[in-house]
Each structure stands twice: as C-alpha cells, then as structure tokens.
mmCIF file of N, CA and C in Angstrom:
data_model
loop_
_atom_site.group_PDB
_atom_site.id
_atom_site.type_symbol
_atom_site.label_atom_id
_atom_site.label_comp_id
_atom_site.label_asym_id
_atom_site.label_seq_id
_atom_site.Cartn_x
_atom_site.Cartn_y
_atom_site.Cartn_z
ATOM 1 N N UNK A 1 104.751 -57.316 87.612
ATOM 2 C CA UNK A 1 103.317 -57.300 87.809
ATOM 3 C C UNK A 1 102.939 -58.550 88.608
ATOM 4 N N UNK A 2 102.156 -58.353 89.645
ATOM 5 C CA UNK A 2 101.715 -59.459 90.487
ATOM 6 C C UNK A 2 100.262 -59.780 90.176
ATOM 7 N N UNK A 3 99.968 -61.078 90.017
ATOM 8 C CA UNK A 3 98.606 -61.536 89.759
ATOM 9 C C UNK A 3 98.208 -62.512 90.855
ATOM 10 N N UNK A 4 97.048 -62.272 91.463
ATOM 11 C CA UNK A 4 96.534 -63.152 92.506
ATOM 12 C C UNK A 4 95.171 -63.669 92.063
ATOM 13 N N UNK A 5 94.986 -64.983 92.126
ATOM 14 C CA UNK A 5 93.698 -65.600 91.818
ATOM 15 C C UNK A 5 92.967 -65.857 93.119
ATOM 16 N N UNK A 6 91.648 -65.636 93.133
ATOM 17 C CA UNK A 6 90.914 -65.677 94.399
ATOM 18 C C UNK A 6 89.498 -66.182 94.181
ATOM 19 N N UNK A 7 88.987 -66.854 95.214
ATOM 20 C CA UNK A 7 87.581 -67.227 95.333
ATOM 21 C C UNK A 7 87.114 -66.707 96.690
ATOM 22 N N UNK A 8 86.657 -65.451 96.768
ATOM 23 C CA UNK A 8 86.290 -64.881 98.066
ATOM 24 C C UNK A 8 85.251 -65.718 98.796
ATOM 25 N N UNK A 9 85.471 -65.933 100.080
ATOM 26 C CA UNK A 9 84.550 -66.734 100.897
ATOM 27 C C UNK A 9 83.174 -66.092 100.992
ATOM 28 N N UNK A 10 83.102 -64.773 100.857
ATOM 29 C CA UNK A 10 81.829 -64.067 100.979
ATOM 30 C C UNK A 10 80.987 -64.116 99.702
ATOM 31 N N UNK A 11 81.548 -64.660 98.634
ATOM 32 C CA UNK A 11 80.860 -64.716 97.342
ATOM 33 C C UNK A 11 80.362 -66.139 97.070
ATOM 34 N N UNK A 12 79.435 -66.282 96.139
ATOM 35 C CA UNK A 12 79.008 -67.631 95.769
ATOM 36 C C UNK A 12 80.203 -68.449 95.290
ATOM 37 N N UNK A 13 80.240 -69.707 95.677
ATOM 38 C CA UNK A 13 81.348 -70.584 95.284
ATOM 39 C C UNK A 13 81.338 -70.811 93.775
ATOM 40 N N UNK A 14 82.515 -70.980 93.170
ATOM 41 C CA UNK A 14 82.551 -71.315 91.738
ATOM 42 C C UNK A 14 81.747 -72.598 91.484
ATOM 43 N N UNK A 15 81.183 -72.698 90.311
ATOM 44 C CA UNK A 15 80.359 -73.861 89.977
ATOM 45 C C UNK A 15 81.174 -75.075 89.590
ATOM 46 N N UNK A 16 82.492 -74.918 89.461
ATOM 47 C CA UNK A 16 83.373 -76.053 89.211
ATOM 48 C C UNK A 16 84.748 -75.719 89.794
ATOM 49 N N UNK A 17 85.574 -76.724 89.986
ATOM 50 C CA UNK A 17 86.912 -76.472 90.531
ATOM 51 C C UNK A 17 87.915 -76.036 89.469
ATOM 52 N N UNK A 18 87.480 -75.791 88.262
ATOM 53 C CA UNK A 18 88.382 -75.538 87.142
ATOM 54 C C UNK A 18 88.613 -74.069 86.826
ATOM 55 N N UNK A 19 88.141 -73.174 87.694
ATOM 56 C CA UNK A 19 88.395 -71.749 87.475
ATOM 57 C C UNK A 19 88.351 -71.005 88.806
ATOM 58 N N UNK A 20 88.913 -69.803 88.812
ATOM 59 C CA UNK A 20 88.847 -68.899 89.953
ATOM 60 C C UNK A 20 87.851 -67.794 89.630
ATOM 61 N N UNK A 21 87.233 -67.225 90.658
ATOM 62 C CA UNK A 21 86.229 -66.186 90.456
ATOM 63 C C UNK A 21 86.831 -64.862 89.999
ATOM 64 N N UNK A 22 88.055 -64.555 90.481
ATOM 65 C CA UNK A 22 88.622 -63.236 90.180
ATOM 66 C C UNK A 22 90.142 -63.323 90.095
ATOM 67 N N UNK A 23 90.680 -62.585 89.141
ATOM 68 C CA UNK A 23 92.130 -62.379 89.049
ATOM 69 C C UNK A 23 92.377 -60.918 89.394
ATOM 70 N N UNK A 24 93.241 -60.692 90.372
ATOM 71 C CA UNK A 24 93.626 -59.330 90.759
ATOM 72 C C UNK A 24 95.009 -59.065 90.192
ATOM 73 N N UNK A 25 95.120 -58.049 89.348
ATOM 74 C CA UNK A 25 96.374 -57.698 88.699
ATOM 75 C C UNK A 25 96.849 -56.376 89.294
ATOM 76 N N UNK A 26 97.936 -56.424 90.056
ATOM 77 C CA UNK A 26 98.499 -55.206 90.650
ATOM 78 C C UNK A 26 99.217 -54.442 89.545
ATOM 79 N N UNK A 27 98.946 -53.153 89.454
ATOM 80 C CA UNK A 27 99.516 -52.327 88.399
ATOM 81 C C UNK A 27 100.766 -51.593 88.890
ATOM 82 N N UNK A 28 101.752 -51.433 88.019
ATOM 83 C CA UNK A 28 102.930 -50.658 88.399
ATOM 84 C C UNK A 28 102.507 -49.246 88.803
ATOM 85 N N UNK A 29 103.033 -48.751 89.891
ATOM 86 C CA UNK A 29 102.686 -47.416 90.342
ATOM 87 C C UNK A 29 101.452 -47.374 91.225
ATOM 88 N N UNK A 30 100.826 -48.495 91.461
ATOM 89 C CA UNK A 30 99.654 -48.565 92.336
ATOM 90 C C UNK A 30 98.382 -48.862 91.585
ATOM 91 N N UNK A 31 97.390 -49.235 92.319
ATOM 92 C CA UNK A 31 96.110 -49.605 91.732
ATOM 93 C C UNK A 31 96.104 -51.049 91.276
ATOM 94 N N UNK A 32 94.949 -51.497 90.840
ATOM 95 C CA UNK A 32 94.795 -52.885 90.414
ATOM 96 C C UNK A 32 93.623 -53.003 89.451
ATOM 97 N N UNK A 33 93.679 -54.046 88.646
ATOM 98 C CA UNK A 33 92.540 -54.447 87.820
ATOM 99 C C UNK A 33 91.992 -55.746 88.381
ATOM 100 N N UNK A 34 90.684 -55.871 88.401
ATOM 101 C CA UNK A 34 90.023 -57.112 88.800
ATOM 102 C C UNK A 34 89.289 -57.661 87.589
ATOM 103 N N UNK A 35 89.685 -58.860 87.156
ATOM 104 C CA UNK A 35 89.014 -59.527 86.037
ATOM 105 C C UNK A 35 88.184 -60.656 86.626
ATOM 106 N N UNK A 36 86.867 -60.552 86.515
ATOM 107 C CA UNK A 36 85.993 -61.579 87.066
ATOM 108 C C UNK A 36 85.614 -62.605 86.012
ATOM 109 N N UNK A 37 85.499 -63.842 86.456
ATOM 110 C CA UNK A 37 84.979 -64.897 85.597
ATOM 111 C C UNK A 37 83.514 -64.624 85.312
ATOM 112 N N UNK A 38 83.007 -65.216 84.249
ATOM 113 C CA UNK A 38 81.595 -65.077 83.930
ATOM 114 C C UNK A 38 80.735 -65.613 85.057
ATOM 115 N N UNK A 39 79.663 -64.895 85.355
ATOM 116 C CA UNK A 39 78.758 -65.269 86.436
ATOM 117 C C UNK A 39 77.385 -65.614 85.867
ATOM 118 N N UNK A 40 76.788 -66.637 86.448
ATOM 119 C CA UNK A 40 75.398 -66.996 86.166
ATOM 120 C C UNK A 40 74.675 -67.060 87.505
ATOM 121 N N UNK A 41 73.358 -67.021 87.469
ATOM 122 C CA UNK A 41 72.567 -67.126 88.696
ATOM 123 C C UNK A 41 71.244 -67.803 88.371
ATOM 124 N N UNK A 42 70.745 -68.540 89.341
ATOM 125 C CA UNK A 42 69.447 -69.175 89.163
ATOM 126 C C UNK A 42 68.344 -68.129 89.225
ATOM 127 N N UNK A 43 67.252 -68.431 88.583
ATOM 128 C CA UNK A 43 66.101 -67.538 88.597
ATOM 129 C C UNK A 43 65.103 -67.970 87.557
ATOM 130 N N UNK A 44 63.860 -67.581 87.767
ATOM 131 C CA UNK A 44 62.772 -68.012 86.892
ATOM 132 C C UNK A 44 62.803 -67.348 85.524
ATOM 133 N N UNK A 45 63.415 -66.144 85.452
ATOM 134 C CA UNK A 45 63.445 -65.434 84.184
ATOM 135 C C UNK A 45 64.734 -64.626 84.078
ATOM 136 N N UNK A 46 64.878 -63.923 82.969
ATOM 137 C CA UNK A 46 66.103 -63.162 82.722
ATOM 138 C C UNK A 46 66.323 -62.077 83.774
ATOM 139 N N UNK A 47 65.271 -61.400 84.188
ATOM 140 C CA UNK A 47 65.420 -60.341 85.184
ATOM 141 C C UNK A 47 65.943 -60.902 86.503
ATOM 142 N N UNK A 48 65.383 -62.003 86.963
ATOM 143 C CA UNK A 48 65.826 -62.613 88.222
ATOM 144 C C UNK A 48 67.271 -63.099 88.118
ATOM 145 N N UNK A 49 67.613 -63.721 86.994
ATOM 146 C CA UNK A 49 68.986 -64.176 86.811
ATOM 147 C C UNK A 49 69.942 -62.985 86.767
ATOM 148 N N UNK A 50 69.562 -61.914 86.094
ATOM 149 C CA UNK A 50 70.407 -60.724 85.992
ATOM 150 C C UNK A 50 70.660 -60.117 87.363
ATOM 151 N N UNK A 51 69.612 -59.988 88.161
ATOM 152 C CA UNK A 51 69.773 -59.442 89.516
ATOM 153 C C UNK A 51 70.715 -60.317 90.340
ATOM 154 N N UNK A 52 70.521 -61.618 90.267
ATOM 155 C CA UNK A 52 71.393 -62.537 91.003
ATOM 156 C C UNK A 52 72.845 -62.423 90.567
ATOM 157 N N UNK A 53 73.053 -62.236 89.286
ATOM 158 C CA UNK A 53 74.418 -62.091 88.756
ATOM 159 C C UNK A 53 75.071 -60.832 89.307
ATOM 160 N N UNK A 54 74.383 -59.699 89.262
ATOM 161 C CA UNK A 54 74.996 -58.461 89.745
ATOM 162 C C UNK A 54 75.198 -58.473 91.261
ATOM 163 N N UNK A 55 74.344 -59.182 91.987
ATOM 164 C CA UNK A 55 74.565 -59.360 93.423
ATOM 165 C C UNK A 55 75.814 -60.207 93.667
ATOM 166 N N UNK A 56 76.007 -61.265 92.868
ATOM 167 C CA UNK A 56 77.200 -62.109 92.996
ATOM 168 C C UNK A 56 78.459 -61.321 92.643
ATOM 169 N N UNK A 57 78.386 -60.539 91.585
ATOM 170 C CA UNK A 57 79.538 -59.719 91.185
ATOM 171 C C UNK A 57 79.908 -58.760 92.317
ATOM 172 N N UNK A 58 78.914 -58.130 92.925
ATOM 173 C CA UNK A 58 79.175 -57.235 94.053
ATOM 174 C C UNK A 58 79.876 -57.973 95.194
ATOM 175 N N UNK A 59 79.431 -59.184 95.472
ATOM 176 C CA UNK A 59 80.029 -59.980 96.552
ATOM 177 C C UNK A 59 81.467 -60.381 96.238
ATOM 178 N N UNK A 60 81.785 -60.586 94.973
ATOM 179 C CA UNK A 60 83.156 -60.938 94.583
ATOM 180 C C UNK A 60 84.059 -59.705 94.656
ATOM 181 N N UNK A 61 83.543 -58.556 94.267
ATOM 182 C CA UNK A 61 84.330 -57.321 94.279
ATOM 183 C C UNK A 61 84.633 -56.836 95.694
ATOM 184 N N UNK A 62 83.684 -56.965 96.598
ATOM 185 C CA UNK A 62 83.764 -56.368 97.933
ATOM 186 C C UNK A 62 85.040 -56.717 98.696
ATOM 187 N N UNK A 63 85.463 -57.982 98.790
ATOM 188 C CA UNK A 63 86.673 -58.278 99.563
ATOM 189 C C UNK A 63 87.947 -57.659 98.965
ATOM 190 N N UNK A 64 87.859 -57.216 97.737
ATOM 191 C CA UNK A 64 89.002 -56.579 97.079
ATOM 192 C C UNK A 64 88.912 -55.059 97.168
ATOM 193 N N UNK A 65 87.969 -54.553 97.967
ATOM 194 C CA UNK A 65 87.822 -53.117 98.152
ATOM 195 C C UNK A 65 87.159 -52.423 96.982
ATOM 196 N N UNK A 66 86.380 -53.159 96.199
ATOM 197 C CA UNK A 66 85.741 -52.604 95.013
ATOM 198 C C UNK A 66 84.226 -52.710 95.117
ATOM 199 N N UNK A 67 83.550 -51.885 94.316
ATOM 200 C CA UNK A 67 82.094 -51.927 94.200
ATOM 201 C C UNK A 67 81.744 -51.897 92.712
ATOM 202 N N UNK A 68 80.474 -51.959 92.421
ATOM 203 C CA UNK A 68 80.052 -51.868 91.025
ATOM 204 C C UNK A 68 80.456 -50.535 90.401
ATOM 205 N N UNK A 69 80.645 -49.507 91.216
ATOM 206 C CA UNK A 69 81.081 -48.200 90.701
ATOM 207 C C UNK A 69 82.491 -48.265 90.112
ATOM 208 N N UNK A 70 83.255 -49.303 90.453
ATOM 209 C CA UNK A 70 84.612 -49.472 89.933
ATOM 210 C C UNK A 70 84.652 -50.270 88.629
ATOM 211 N N UNK A 71 83.515 -50.797 88.195
ATOM 212 C CA UNK A 71 83.462 -51.602 86.969
ATOM 213 C C UNK A 71 83.674 -50.698 85.758
ATOM 214 N N UNK A 72 84.625 -51.101 84.907
ATOM 215 C CA UNK A 72 84.924 -50.319 83.702
ATOM 216 C C UNK A 72 84.500 -51.025 82.424
ATOM 217 N N UNK A 73 84.210 -52.334 82.500
ATOM 218 C CA UNK A 73 83.795 -53.078 81.309
ATOM 219 C C UNK A 73 82.885 -54.217 81.718
ATOM 220 N N UNK A 74 81.835 -54.413 80.922
ATOM 221 C CA UNK A 74 80.895 -55.524 81.117
ATOM 222 C C UNK A 74 80.812 -56.303 79.814
ATOM 223 N N UNK A 75 80.911 -57.624 79.907
ATOM 224 C CA UNK A 75 80.682 -58.499 78.756
ATOM 225 C C UNK A 75 79.500 -59.387 79.089
ATOM 226 N N UNK A 76 78.492 -59.348 78.233
ATOM 227 C CA UNK A 76 77.246 -60.062 78.485
ATOM 228 C C UNK A 76 76.977 -61.044 77.358
ATOM 229 N N UNK A 77 76.585 -62.247 77.759
ATOM 230 C CA UNK A 77 76.227 -63.301 76.820
ATOM 231 C C UNK A 77 74.773 -63.669 77.086
ATOM 232 N N UNK A 78 73.909 -63.407 76.108
ATOM 233 C CA UNK A 78 72.475 -63.692 76.216
ATOM 234 C C UNK A 78 72.105 -64.836 75.279
ATOM 235 N N UNK A 79 71.213 -65.709 75.736
ATOM 236 C CA UNK A 79 70.744 -66.771 74.844
ATOM 237 C C UNK A 79 69.609 -66.289 73.939
ATOM 238 N N UNK A 80 69.055 -65.102 74.241
ATOM 239 C CA UNK A 80 68.000 -64.532 73.401
ATOM 240 C C UNK A 80 68.151 -63.015 73.386
ATOM 241 N N UNK A 81 68.728 -62.483 72.327
ATOM 242 C CA UNK A 81 69.008 -61.044 72.241
ATOM 243 C C UNK A 81 67.729 -60.204 72.258
ATOM 244 N N UNK A 82 66.590 -60.812 71.962
ATOM 245 C CA UNK A 82 65.338 -60.052 72.020
ATOM 246 C C UNK A 82 64.990 -59.656 73.456
ATOM 247 N N UNK A 83 65.669 -60.234 74.441
ATOM 248 C CA UNK A 83 65.470 -59.901 75.854
ATOM 249 C C UNK A 83 66.382 -58.764 76.310
ATOM 250 N N UNK A 84 67.104 -58.147 75.379
ATOM 251 C CA UNK A 84 68.089 -57.122 75.718
ATOM 252 C C UNK A 84 67.495 -55.968 76.523
ATOM 253 N N UNK A 85 66.311 -55.519 76.184
ATOM 254 C CA UNK A 85 65.699 -54.396 76.903
ATOM 255 C C UNK A 85 65.438 -54.757 78.364
ATOM 256 N N UNK A 86 64.961 -55.970 78.607
ATOM 257 C CA UNK A 86 64.705 -56.417 79.978
ATOM 258 C C UNK A 86 66.015 -56.455 80.764
ATOM 259 N N UNK A 87 67.059 -56.993 80.176
ATOM 260 C CA UNK A 87 68.373 -57.018 80.812
ATOM 261 C C UNK A 87 68.866 -55.594 81.054
ATOM 262 N N UNK A 88 68.732 -54.722 80.059
ATOM 263 C CA UNK A 88 69.187 -53.344 80.196
ATOM 264 C C UNK A 88 68.499 -52.621 81.341
ATOM 265 N N UNK A 89 67.222 -52.888 81.546
ATOM 266 C CA UNK A 89 66.492 -52.267 82.640
ATOM 267 C C UNK A 89 67.075 -52.697 83.987
ATOM 268 N N UNK A 90 67.327 -53.983 84.160
ATOM 269 C CA UNK A 90 67.909 -54.481 85.412
ATOM 270 C C UNK A 90 69.322 -53.940 85.588
ATOM 271 N N UNK A 91 70.106 -53.987 84.534
ATOM 272 C CA UNK A 91 71.480 -53.484 84.615
ATOM 273 C C UNK A 91 71.512 -52.019 85.025
ATOM 274 N N UNK A 92 70.558 -51.241 84.518
ATOM 275 C CA UNK A 92 70.474 -49.834 84.876
ATOM 276 C C UNK A 92 70.227 -49.611 86.359
ATOM 277 N N UNK A 93 69.561 -50.548 87.019
ATOM 278 C CA UNK A 93 69.349 -50.453 88.467
ATOM 279 C C UNK A 93 70.673 -50.554 89.221
ATOM 280 N N UNK A 94 71.603 -51.325 88.701
ATOM 281 C CA UNK A 94 72.888 -51.550 89.361
ATOM 282 C C UNK A 94 73.960 -50.559 88.912
ATOM 283 N N UNK A 95 73.772 -49.938 87.752
ATOM 284 C CA UNK A 95 74.713 -48.960 87.197
ATOM 285 C C UNK A 95 73.939 -47.696 86.826
ATOM 286 N N UNK A 96 73.505 -46.914 87.838
ATOM 287 C CA UNK A 96 72.630 -45.776 87.572
ATOM 288 C C UNK A 96 73.332 -44.566 86.940
ATOM 289 N N UNK A 97 74.630 -44.442 87.065
ATOM 290 C CA UNK A 97 75.345 -43.290 86.521
ATOM 291 C C UNK A 97 75.821 -43.555 85.106
ATOM 292 N N UNK A 98 76.957 -42.970 84.783
ATOM 293 C CA UNK A 98 77.560 -43.195 83.475
ATOM 294 C C UNK A 98 77.912 -44.679 83.359
ATOM 295 N N UNK A 99 77.403 -45.359 82.352
ATOM 296 C CA UNK A 99 77.631 -46.807 82.262
ATOM 297 C C UNK A 99 79.055 -47.137 81.826
ATOM 298 N N UNK A 100 79.537 -48.310 82.245
ATOM 299 C CA UNK A 100 80.851 -48.759 81.798
ATOM 300 C C UNK A 100 80.819 -49.149 80.316
ATOM 301 N N UNK A 101 81.998 -49.387 79.746
ATOM 302 C CA UNK A 101 82.039 -49.913 78.381
ATOM 303 C C UNK A 101 81.381 -51.284 78.387
ATOM 304 N N UNK A 102 80.930 -51.723 77.222
ATOM 305 C CA UNK A 102 80.114 -52.931 77.212
ATOM 306 C C UNK A 102 80.158 -53.644 75.869
ATOM 307 N N UNK A 103 80.083 -54.961 75.949
ATOM 308 C CA UNK A 103 79.871 -55.814 74.776
ATOM 309 C C UNK A 103 78.763 -56.790 75.146
ATOM 310 N N UNK A 104 77.787 -56.944 74.273
ATOM 311 C CA UNK A 104 76.699 -57.893 74.483
ATOM 312 C C UNK A 104 76.534 -58.711 73.214
ATOM 313 N N UNK A 105 76.524 -60.026 73.378
ATOM 314 C CA UNK A 105 76.351 -60.905 72.229
ATOM 315 C C UNK A 105 75.316 -61.978 72.537
ATOM 316 N N UNK A 106 74.698 -62.465 71.477
ATOM 317 C CA UNK A 106 73.789 -63.595 71.604
ATOM 318 C C UNK A 106 74.573 -64.878 71.350
ATOM 319 N N UNK A 107 74.333 -65.877 72.209
ATOM 320 C CA UNK A 107 74.967 -67.186 72.062
ATOM 321 C C UNK A 107 73.875 -68.247 71.984
ATOM 322 N N UNK A 108 74.195 -69.376 71.392
ATOM 323 C CA UNK A 108 73.177 -70.416 71.239
ATOM 324 C C UNK A 108 72.837 -71.087 72.563
ATOM 325 N N UNK A 109 73.820 -71.217 73.448
ATOM 326 C CA UNK A 109 73.565 -71.756 74.785
ATOM 327 C C UNK A 109 74.765 -71.479 75.666
ATOM 328 N N UNK A 110 74.529 -71.612 76.970
ATOM 329 C CA UNK A 110 75.578 -71.412 77.959
ATOM 330 C C UNK A 110 75.901 -72.754 78.607
ATOM 331 N N UNK A 111 76.892 -72.774 79.482
ATOM 332 C CA UNK A 111 77.377 -74.048 80.008
ATOM 333 C C UNK A 111 76.393 -74.752 80.941
ATOM 334 N N UNK A 112 75.426 -74.037 81.472
ATOM 335 C CA UNK A 112 74.351 -74.663 82.248
ATOM 336 C C UNK A 112 73.061 -74.532 81.448
ATOM 337 N N UNK A 113 72.318 -75.614 81.277
ATOM 338 C CA UNK A 113 71.163 -75.588 80.375
ATOM 339 C C UNK A 113 70.084 -74.572 80.749
ATOM 340 N N UNK A 114 69.956 -74.237 82.009
ATOM 341 C CA UNK A 114 68.937 -73.291 82.452
ATOM 342 C C UNK A 114 69.386 -71.834 82.387
ATOM 343 N N UNK A 115 70.673 -71.590 82.189
ATOM 344 C CA UNK A 115 71.208 -70.226 82.203
ATOM 345 C C UNK A 115 70.759 -69.456 80.960
ATOM 346 N N UNK A 116 70.189 -68.285 81.175
ATOM 347 C CA UNK A 116 69.756 -67.414 80.084
ATOM 348 C C UNK A 116 70.776 -66.325 79.798
ATOM 349 N N UNK A 117 71.690 -66.093 80.761
ATOM 350 C CA UNK A 117 72.625 -64.987 80.681
ATOM 351 C C UNK A 117 73.886 -65.314 81.481
ATOM 352 N N UNK A 118 75.006 -64.817 80.996
ATOM 353 C CA UNK A 118 76.269 -64.880 81.725
ATOM 354 C C UNK A 118 76.933 -63.514 81.574
ATOM 355 N N UNK A 119 77.493 -63.018 82.670
ATOM 356 C CA UNK A 119 78.104 -61.689 82.672
ATOM 357 C C UNK A 119 79.480 -61.766 83.311
ATOM 358 N N UNK A 120 80.460 -61.130 82.665
ATOM 359 C CA UNK A 120 81.786 -60.981 83.267
ATOM 360 C C UNK A 120 82.139 -59.503 83.251
ATOM 361 N N UNK A 121 82.942 -59.088 84.224
ATOM 362 C CA UNK A 121 83.298 -57.672 84.322
ATOM 363 C C UNK A 121 84.778 -57.504 84.603
ATOM 364 N N UNK A 122 85.250 -56.279 84.335
ATOM 365 C CA UNK A 122 86.584 -55.822 84.729
ATOM 366 C C UNK A 122 86.365 -54.577 85.572
ATOM 367 N N UNK A 123 87.036 -54.532 86.725
ATOM 368 C CA UNK A 123 86.959 -53.363 87.602
ATOM 369 C C UNK A 123 88.366 -52.797 87.772
ATOM 370 N N UNK A 124 88.447 -51.484 87.932
ATOM 371 C CA UNK A 124 89.742 -50.804 88.125
ATOM 372 C C UNK A 124 89.736 -50.117 89.484
ATOM 373 N N UNK A 125 90.815 -50.347 90.226
ATOM 374 C CA UNK A 125 90.991 -49.714 91.541
ATOM 375 C C UNK A 125 92.132 -48.731 91.471
ATOM 376 N N UNK A 126 91.939 -47.561 92.048
ATOM 377 C CA UNK A 126 93.016 -46.570 92.114
ATOM 378 C C UNK A 126 94.075 -47.009 93.115
ATOM 379 N N UNK A 127 95.198 -46.313 93.146
ATOM 380 C CA UNK A 127 96.242 -46.661 94.088
ATOM 381 C C UNK A 127 95.744 -46.411 95.504
ATOM 382 N N UNK A 128 96.121 -47.287 96.401
ATOM 383 C CA UNK A 128 95.661 -47.218 97.797
ATOM 384 C C UNK A 128 96.569 -46.346 98.624
#
C-alpha cells in the first residue's frame, strides 16, 4: 500500500508546518482513499465558517481527481451543538444527494480561539 502526503498548491495552506492537508492511500486493485486533515475557516458566524470549510475541502480534493461527491465520511467538531441545524443547512447545500456517513460532536474549544467548527472528511476514488 502506498501513502502520499500532500499540501495541494490550489488549496489553502496548512495553518502550521506540523501536518499535511491530505493523505492519499492507494488501494490494492486500484482506487484510493483520501483522508483530509480537519479544516477551519474564518467567518463572522457558523454558516460563513462552514461554507469556507467546504470550499477549502473541495480545493484540497480537486488536485486528486475528487469532488465532494466522493466524500464517504464527515467528522464535525462544533463548539456549540445548539448550532447543529444551521450547520446542517449549509452542509446540505454542498451534499444535496444521499449524505455520507457522519459523526458530529460538541467540543469545548478548537485550536484557534475564533473557530466555531472544524470538519475532516474521507473520500473514496474508484480505480482509474
């Protein structure tokens, strides 16, 4: 199994030098899994941050030949679970069909004091 770590030039730069944006895992027999690091985005409220996050995720997936339609799992960390409906509405704009598997948890805080949400995803690519 081959694993490649990447920080696509077309995506927002990592916020620190201590992680990579995406790990691409080549699967035996073809195809690949893309495991993305958690993403945050600036914005005045949860909706703006959520939109920025999904735009960043799209930019990270694109150079690997993937789109949001290839996402099979979403992990979401919210600092206020009472905002779940607002997040769900924005997420639905980016995932209009059958939604991927999902875990959402409330956390006391994230690594940046202004961050209200962090999202990480796994995407699956078929054999090329």
